[in-house]
Coordinates of C-alpha atoms in Angstrom, one line a residue:
X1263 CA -54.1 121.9 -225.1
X1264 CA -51.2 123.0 -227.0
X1265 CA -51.5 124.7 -230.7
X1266 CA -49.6 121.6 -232.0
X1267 CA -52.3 119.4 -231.0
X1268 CA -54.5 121.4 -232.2
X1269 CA -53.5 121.5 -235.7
X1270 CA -52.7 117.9 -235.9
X1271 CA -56.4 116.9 -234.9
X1272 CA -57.9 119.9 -237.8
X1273 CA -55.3 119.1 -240.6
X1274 CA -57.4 115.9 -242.2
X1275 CA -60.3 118.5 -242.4
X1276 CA -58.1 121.0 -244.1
X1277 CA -57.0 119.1 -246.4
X1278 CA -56.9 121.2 -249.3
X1279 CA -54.1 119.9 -252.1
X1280 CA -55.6 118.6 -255.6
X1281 CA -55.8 114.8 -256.4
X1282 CA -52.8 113.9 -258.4
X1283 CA -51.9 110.6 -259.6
X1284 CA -54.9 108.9 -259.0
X1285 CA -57.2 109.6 -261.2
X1286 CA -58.6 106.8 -262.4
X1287 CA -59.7 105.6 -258.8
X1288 CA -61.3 109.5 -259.0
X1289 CA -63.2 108.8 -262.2
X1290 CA -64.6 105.6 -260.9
X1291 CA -65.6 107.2 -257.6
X1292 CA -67.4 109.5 -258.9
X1293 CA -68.8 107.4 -262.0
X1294 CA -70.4 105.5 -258.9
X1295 CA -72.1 108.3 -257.9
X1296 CA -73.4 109.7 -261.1
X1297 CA -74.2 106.3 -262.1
X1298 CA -77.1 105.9 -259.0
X1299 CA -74.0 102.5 -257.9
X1300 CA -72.9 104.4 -255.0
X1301 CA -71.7 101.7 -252.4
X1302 CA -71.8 102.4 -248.7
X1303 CA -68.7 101.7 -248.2
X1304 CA -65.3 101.9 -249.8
X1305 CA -61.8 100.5 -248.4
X1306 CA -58.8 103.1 -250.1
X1307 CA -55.8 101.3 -249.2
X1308 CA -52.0 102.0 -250.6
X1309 CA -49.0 102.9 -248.7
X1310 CA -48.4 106.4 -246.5
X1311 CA -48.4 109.7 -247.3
X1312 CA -49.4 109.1 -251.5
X1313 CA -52.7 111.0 -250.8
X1314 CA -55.4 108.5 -249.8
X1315 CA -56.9 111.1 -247.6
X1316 CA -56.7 113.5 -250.3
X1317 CA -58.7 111.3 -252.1
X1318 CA -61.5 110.8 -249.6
X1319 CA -62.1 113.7 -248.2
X1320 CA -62.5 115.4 -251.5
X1321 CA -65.3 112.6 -252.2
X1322 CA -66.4 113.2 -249.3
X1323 CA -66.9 116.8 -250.6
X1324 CA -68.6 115.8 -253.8
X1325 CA -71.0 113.7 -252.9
X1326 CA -72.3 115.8 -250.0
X1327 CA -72.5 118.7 -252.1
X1328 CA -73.9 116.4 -255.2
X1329 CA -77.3 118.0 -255.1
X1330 CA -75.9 121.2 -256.3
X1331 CA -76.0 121.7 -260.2
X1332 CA -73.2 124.2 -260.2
X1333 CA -70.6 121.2 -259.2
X1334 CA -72.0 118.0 -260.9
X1335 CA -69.6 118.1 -263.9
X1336 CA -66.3 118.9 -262.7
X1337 CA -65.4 115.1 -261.6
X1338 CA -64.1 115.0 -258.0
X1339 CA -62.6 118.4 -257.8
X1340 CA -65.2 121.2 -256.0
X1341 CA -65.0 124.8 -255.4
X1342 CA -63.2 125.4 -252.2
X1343 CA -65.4 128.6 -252.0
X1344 CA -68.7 126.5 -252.2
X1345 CA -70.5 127.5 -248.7
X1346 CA -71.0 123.3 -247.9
X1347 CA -66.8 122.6 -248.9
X1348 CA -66.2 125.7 -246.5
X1349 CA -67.8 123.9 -243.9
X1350 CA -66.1 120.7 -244.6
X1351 CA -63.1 122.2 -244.6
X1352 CA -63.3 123.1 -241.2
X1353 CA -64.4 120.3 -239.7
X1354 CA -68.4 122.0 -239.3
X1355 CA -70.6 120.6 -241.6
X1356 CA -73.1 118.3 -239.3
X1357 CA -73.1 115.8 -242.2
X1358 CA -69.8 114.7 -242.3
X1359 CA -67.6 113.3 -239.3
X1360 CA -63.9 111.8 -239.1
X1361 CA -62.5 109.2 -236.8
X1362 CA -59.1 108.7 -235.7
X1363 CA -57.0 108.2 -232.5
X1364 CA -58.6 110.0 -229.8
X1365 CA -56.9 112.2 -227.4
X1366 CA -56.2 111.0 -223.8
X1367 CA -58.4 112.7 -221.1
X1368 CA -55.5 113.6 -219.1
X1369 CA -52.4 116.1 -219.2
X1370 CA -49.8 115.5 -221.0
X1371 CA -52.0 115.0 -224.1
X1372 CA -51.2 112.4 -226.2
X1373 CA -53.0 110.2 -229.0
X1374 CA -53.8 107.0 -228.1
X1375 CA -52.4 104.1 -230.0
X1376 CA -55.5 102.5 -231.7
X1377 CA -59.1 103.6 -232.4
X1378 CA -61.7 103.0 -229.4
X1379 CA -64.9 100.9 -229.7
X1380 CA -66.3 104.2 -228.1
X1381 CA -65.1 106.4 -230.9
X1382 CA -66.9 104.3 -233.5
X1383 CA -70.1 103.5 -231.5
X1384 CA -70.2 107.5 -231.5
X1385 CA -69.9 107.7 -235.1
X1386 CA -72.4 104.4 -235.6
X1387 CA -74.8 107.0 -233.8
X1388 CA -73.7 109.8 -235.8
X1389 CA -75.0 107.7 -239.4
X1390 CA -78.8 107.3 -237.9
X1391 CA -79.4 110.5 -237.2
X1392 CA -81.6 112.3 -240.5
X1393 CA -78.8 113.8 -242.4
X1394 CA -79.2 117.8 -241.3
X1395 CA -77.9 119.8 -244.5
X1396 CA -77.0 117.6 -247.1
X1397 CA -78.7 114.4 -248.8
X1398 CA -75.7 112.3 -247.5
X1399 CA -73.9 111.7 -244.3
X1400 CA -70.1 110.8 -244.6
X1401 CA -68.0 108.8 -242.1
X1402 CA -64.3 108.9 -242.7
X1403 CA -62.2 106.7 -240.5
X1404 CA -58.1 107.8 -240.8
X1405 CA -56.7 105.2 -240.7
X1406 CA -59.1 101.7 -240.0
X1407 CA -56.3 99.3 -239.8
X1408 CA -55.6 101.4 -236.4
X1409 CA -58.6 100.1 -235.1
X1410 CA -58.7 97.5 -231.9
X1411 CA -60.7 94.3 -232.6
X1412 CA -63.7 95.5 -230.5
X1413 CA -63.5 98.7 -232.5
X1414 CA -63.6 96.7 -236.3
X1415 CA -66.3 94.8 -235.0
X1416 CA -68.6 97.3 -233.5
X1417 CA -67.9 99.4 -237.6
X1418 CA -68.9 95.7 -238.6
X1419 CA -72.2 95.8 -237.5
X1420 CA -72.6 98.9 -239.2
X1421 CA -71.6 98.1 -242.7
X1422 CA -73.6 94.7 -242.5
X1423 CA -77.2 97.1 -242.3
X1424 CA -75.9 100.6 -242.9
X1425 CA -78.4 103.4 -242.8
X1426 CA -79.8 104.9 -246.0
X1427 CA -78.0 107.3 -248.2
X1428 CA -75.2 107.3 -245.6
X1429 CA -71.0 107.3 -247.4
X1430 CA -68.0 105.5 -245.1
X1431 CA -64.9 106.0 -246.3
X1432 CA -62.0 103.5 -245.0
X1433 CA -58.8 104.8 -245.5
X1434 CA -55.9 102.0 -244.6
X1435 CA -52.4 101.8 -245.1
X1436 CA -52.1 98.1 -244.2
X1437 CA -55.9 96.6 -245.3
X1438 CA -54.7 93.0 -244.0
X1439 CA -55.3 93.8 -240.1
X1440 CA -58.8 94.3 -241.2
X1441 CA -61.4 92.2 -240.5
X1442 CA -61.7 89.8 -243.7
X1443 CA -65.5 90.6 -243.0
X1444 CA -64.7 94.4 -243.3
X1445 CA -63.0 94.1 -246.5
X1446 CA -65.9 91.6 -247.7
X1447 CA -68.3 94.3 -247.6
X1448 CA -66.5 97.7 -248.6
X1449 CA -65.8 98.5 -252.3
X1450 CA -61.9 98.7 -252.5
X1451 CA -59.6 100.6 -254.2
X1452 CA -56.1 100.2 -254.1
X1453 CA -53.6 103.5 -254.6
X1454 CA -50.1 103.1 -256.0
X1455 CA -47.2 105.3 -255.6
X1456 CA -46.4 108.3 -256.8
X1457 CA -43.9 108.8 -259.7
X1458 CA -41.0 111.0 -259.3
X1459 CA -42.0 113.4 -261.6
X1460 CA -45.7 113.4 -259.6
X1461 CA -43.8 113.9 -255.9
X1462 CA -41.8 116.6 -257.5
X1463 CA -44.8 118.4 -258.7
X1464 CA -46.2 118.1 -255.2
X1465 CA -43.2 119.8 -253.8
X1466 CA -43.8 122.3 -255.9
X1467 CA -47.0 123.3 -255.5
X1468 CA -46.3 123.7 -251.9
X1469 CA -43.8 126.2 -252.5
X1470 CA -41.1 124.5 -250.4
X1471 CA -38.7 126.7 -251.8
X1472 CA -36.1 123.6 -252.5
X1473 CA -34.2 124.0 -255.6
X1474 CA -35.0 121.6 -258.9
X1475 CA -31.9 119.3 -257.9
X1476 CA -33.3 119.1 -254.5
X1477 CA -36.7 118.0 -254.8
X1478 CA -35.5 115.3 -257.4
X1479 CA -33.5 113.9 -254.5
X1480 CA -36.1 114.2 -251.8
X1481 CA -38.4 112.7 -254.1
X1482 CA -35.9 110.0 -254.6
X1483 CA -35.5 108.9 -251.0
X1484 CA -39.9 109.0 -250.6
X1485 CA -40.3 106.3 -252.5
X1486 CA -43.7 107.8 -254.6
X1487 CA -44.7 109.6 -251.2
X1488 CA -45.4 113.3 -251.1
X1489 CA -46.2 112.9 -247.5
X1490 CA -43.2 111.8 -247.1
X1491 CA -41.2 114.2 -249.4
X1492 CA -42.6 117.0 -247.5
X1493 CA -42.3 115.2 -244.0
X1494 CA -38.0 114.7 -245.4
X1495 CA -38.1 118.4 -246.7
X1496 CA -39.7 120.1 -243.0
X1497 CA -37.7 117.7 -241.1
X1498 CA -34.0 118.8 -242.4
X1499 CA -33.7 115.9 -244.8
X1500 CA -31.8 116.9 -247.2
X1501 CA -28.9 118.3 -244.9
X1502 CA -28.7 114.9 -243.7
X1503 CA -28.6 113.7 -247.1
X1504 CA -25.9 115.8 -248.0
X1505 CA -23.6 115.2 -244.7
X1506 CA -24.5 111.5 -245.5
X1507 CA -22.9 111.9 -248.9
X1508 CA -19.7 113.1 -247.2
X1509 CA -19.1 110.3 -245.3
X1510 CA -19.6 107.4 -247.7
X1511 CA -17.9 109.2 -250.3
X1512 CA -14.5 108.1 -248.8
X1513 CA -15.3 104.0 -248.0
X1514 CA -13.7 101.8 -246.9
X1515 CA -11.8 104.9 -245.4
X1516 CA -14.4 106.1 -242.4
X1517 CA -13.6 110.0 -242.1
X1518 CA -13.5 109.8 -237.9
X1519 CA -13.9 113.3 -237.3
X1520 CA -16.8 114.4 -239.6
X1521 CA -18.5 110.8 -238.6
X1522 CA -18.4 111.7 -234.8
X1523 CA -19.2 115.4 -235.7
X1524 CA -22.8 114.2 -237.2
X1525 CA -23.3 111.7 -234.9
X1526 CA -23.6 113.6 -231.9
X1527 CA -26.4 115.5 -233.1
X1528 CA -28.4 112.5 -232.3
X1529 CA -28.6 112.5 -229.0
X1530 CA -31.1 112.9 -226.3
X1531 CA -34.4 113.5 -226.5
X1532 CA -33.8 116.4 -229.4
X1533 CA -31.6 114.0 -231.4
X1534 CA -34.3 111.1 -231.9
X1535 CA -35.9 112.3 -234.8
X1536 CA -33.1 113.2 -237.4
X1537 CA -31.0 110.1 -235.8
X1538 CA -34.5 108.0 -237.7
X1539 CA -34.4 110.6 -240.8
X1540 CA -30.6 109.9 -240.9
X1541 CA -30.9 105.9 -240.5
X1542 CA -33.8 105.8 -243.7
X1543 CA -31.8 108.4 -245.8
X1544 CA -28.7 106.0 -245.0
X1545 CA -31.0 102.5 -246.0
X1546 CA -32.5 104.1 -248.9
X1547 CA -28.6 104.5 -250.5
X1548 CA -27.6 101.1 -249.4
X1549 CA -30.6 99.7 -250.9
X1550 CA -30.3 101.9 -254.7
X1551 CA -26.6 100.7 -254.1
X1552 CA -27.2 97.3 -254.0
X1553 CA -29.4 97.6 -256.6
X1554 CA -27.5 99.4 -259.2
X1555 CA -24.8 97.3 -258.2
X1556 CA -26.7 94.0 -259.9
X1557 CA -26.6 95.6 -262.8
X1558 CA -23.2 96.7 -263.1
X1559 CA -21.3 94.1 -260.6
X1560 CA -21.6 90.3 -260.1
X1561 CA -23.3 88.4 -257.4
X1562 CA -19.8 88.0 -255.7
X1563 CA -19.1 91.5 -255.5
X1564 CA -22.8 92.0 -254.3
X1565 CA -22.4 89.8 -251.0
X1566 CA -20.8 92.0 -249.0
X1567 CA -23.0 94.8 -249.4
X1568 CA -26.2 92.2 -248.8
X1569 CA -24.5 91.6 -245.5
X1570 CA -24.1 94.9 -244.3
X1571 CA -27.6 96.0 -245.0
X1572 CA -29.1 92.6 -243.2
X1573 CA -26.7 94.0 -240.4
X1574 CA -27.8 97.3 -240.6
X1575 CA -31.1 96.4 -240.3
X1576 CA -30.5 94.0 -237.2
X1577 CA -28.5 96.6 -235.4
X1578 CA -31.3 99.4 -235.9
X1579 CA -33.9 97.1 -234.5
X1580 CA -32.1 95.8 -231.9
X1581 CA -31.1 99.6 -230.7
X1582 CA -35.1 100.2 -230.5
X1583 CA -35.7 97.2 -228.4
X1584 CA -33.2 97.6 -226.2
X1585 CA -32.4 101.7 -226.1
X1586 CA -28.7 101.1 -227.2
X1587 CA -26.9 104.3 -227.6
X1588 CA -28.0 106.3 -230.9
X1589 CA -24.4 107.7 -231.5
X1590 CA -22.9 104.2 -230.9
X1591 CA -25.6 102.5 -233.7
X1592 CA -23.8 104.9 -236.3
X1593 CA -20.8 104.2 -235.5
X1594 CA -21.1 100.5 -236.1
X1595 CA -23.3 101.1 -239.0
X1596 CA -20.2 102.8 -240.8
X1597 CA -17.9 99.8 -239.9
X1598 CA -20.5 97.4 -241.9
X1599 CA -20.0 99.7 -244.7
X1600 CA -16.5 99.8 -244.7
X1601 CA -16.1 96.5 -244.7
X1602 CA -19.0 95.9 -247.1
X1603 CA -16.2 98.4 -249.5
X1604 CA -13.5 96.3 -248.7
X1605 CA -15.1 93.4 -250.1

């Protein structure tokens, strides 16, 4: 199994950045549990990457290390050095267990698409076992809305008589393909974005090394998601960013050379990924265009640009379904804006 693999299935369990931005879903966490109103289960929802997971797993933390004095004070935040958080941390304490997407069994290694009915009846049998270290056990699943129907309803039977003194944890970043029986019988909490000024801090603290201009603007195009900042950042963002500047600078003129020039880095297999960055950098201005546009321009001078994102938008999906040339898709994605600057 490769090292990336590897890391991708540990990372959840080392998840060591501070709760920031959410605090009052924090404080009521942990009010719950130092107010003896612990519920079995809690549903954190909100959109990617704003730190749901964060969230849980350093719950998850408190409340199996709740017994010690030394911790009970500090709200959610623990002591990374605590011998029980150390186990957390990697992956090793024998009462707490994560499920997610499974591996396949078989070379080439790959995630499967949804959460197995086998991975949560495996869990189910994890919760009746007598807790072996701490005075909780802790289920997280990451994320539940990836769950297959028979998966959601074997968790279901769960939740309807769950085990004594046991902590499940549903993290989802689109709560409605729950179950409506799921969601009946979890405590929910919903998490908003991020503000800039939070994502910028973020950025920071992870010592990206991006100058202050530049983590306003990858903070910008995340939309209140540091997962996403830092996903932009690692991923060569912001030099797509910056060549994208270049070439709407001149609209309605299309500079022909410099488009074809950034274009072709898009193809193959090694091209897929900035050719995505590059199309959601490229909606992300359209859309703050059109929007400070309805402040400053009328609705007349607005259509154009409304027809060139529903275009845009069209073209991209219909280049997914059908595998239509990636170079070719920004190509026609510059005509729509030039004629969306012709008016």
């Amino acid at each position: 199994m490769s090292d990336e693999l590897i890391g991708a299935i540990e990372a959840p369990r080392l998840e060591t950045g501070p709760v920031l931005g959410h605090d009052a879903a924090a404080r009521t966490m942990v009010d719950a549990l130092q107010g003896g109103r612990l519920a079995h289960a809690w549903l954190i929802s909100g959109p990617k990457g704003i730190g749901k997971s964060t969230l849980a797993w350093r719950f998850a933390r408190r409340v199996l290390a709740a017994e010690d004095a030394a911790i009970q004070d500090h709200g959610i935040e623990t002591d990374p050095d605590h011998p029980d958080i150390r186990k957390i941390m990697a992956g090793s304490h024998p009462d707490c267990r994560l499920v997610r997407r499974s591996l396949t069994k078989k070379s080439p290694y790959r995630f499967r698409t949804e959460i197995s009915v086998e991975d949560v009846r495996e869990a189910s049998t994890f919760l009746h076992h007598t807790a072996g270290q701490s005075a909780w056990r802790c289920l997280i699943v990451d994320a539940a809305d990836e769950m297959n129907t028979n998966a959601q309803n074997a968790l279901l039977k769960v939740l309807e008589e769950p085990p004594a003194r046991t902590l499940i944890l549903l993290i989802a970043h689109a709560p409605s393909r729950l179950l409506p029986t799921i969601r009946s019988r979890c405590r929910s909490l919903t998490l908003r974005a991020l503000t800039n000024p939070q994502v910028v801090e973020i950025l920071a603290r992870k010592n990206s090394g991006l100058s202050e201009a530049d983590l306003q603007i990858i903070s910008d195009i995340s939309d209140g998601s540091p997962g996403r900042a830092l996903e932009l950042a690692q991923a060569g963002g912001l030099e797509l960013y910056h060549q994208l500047m270049e070439l709407v600078e001149p609209l309605p003129r299309i500079d022909t050379e410099r488009l074809h020039a950034a274009s072709d880095r898009f193809g193959g297999a090694s091209g897929e990924a900035g050719y995505r960055t590059f199309l959601e950098i490229l909606k992300w201005w359209l859309l703050r265009h059109i929007r400070e546009g309805a402040t400053s321009r009328g609705q007349g001078a607005l259509e154009p640009w409304l027809k060139a994102w529903e275009k845009i938008d069209e073209l991209a999906s219909r280049a997914d379904s059908v595998n239509l040339d990636r170079k070719q898709v920004v190509l026609n994605t510059f005509i729509e804006l030039s004629a969306a600057a012709q008016g």
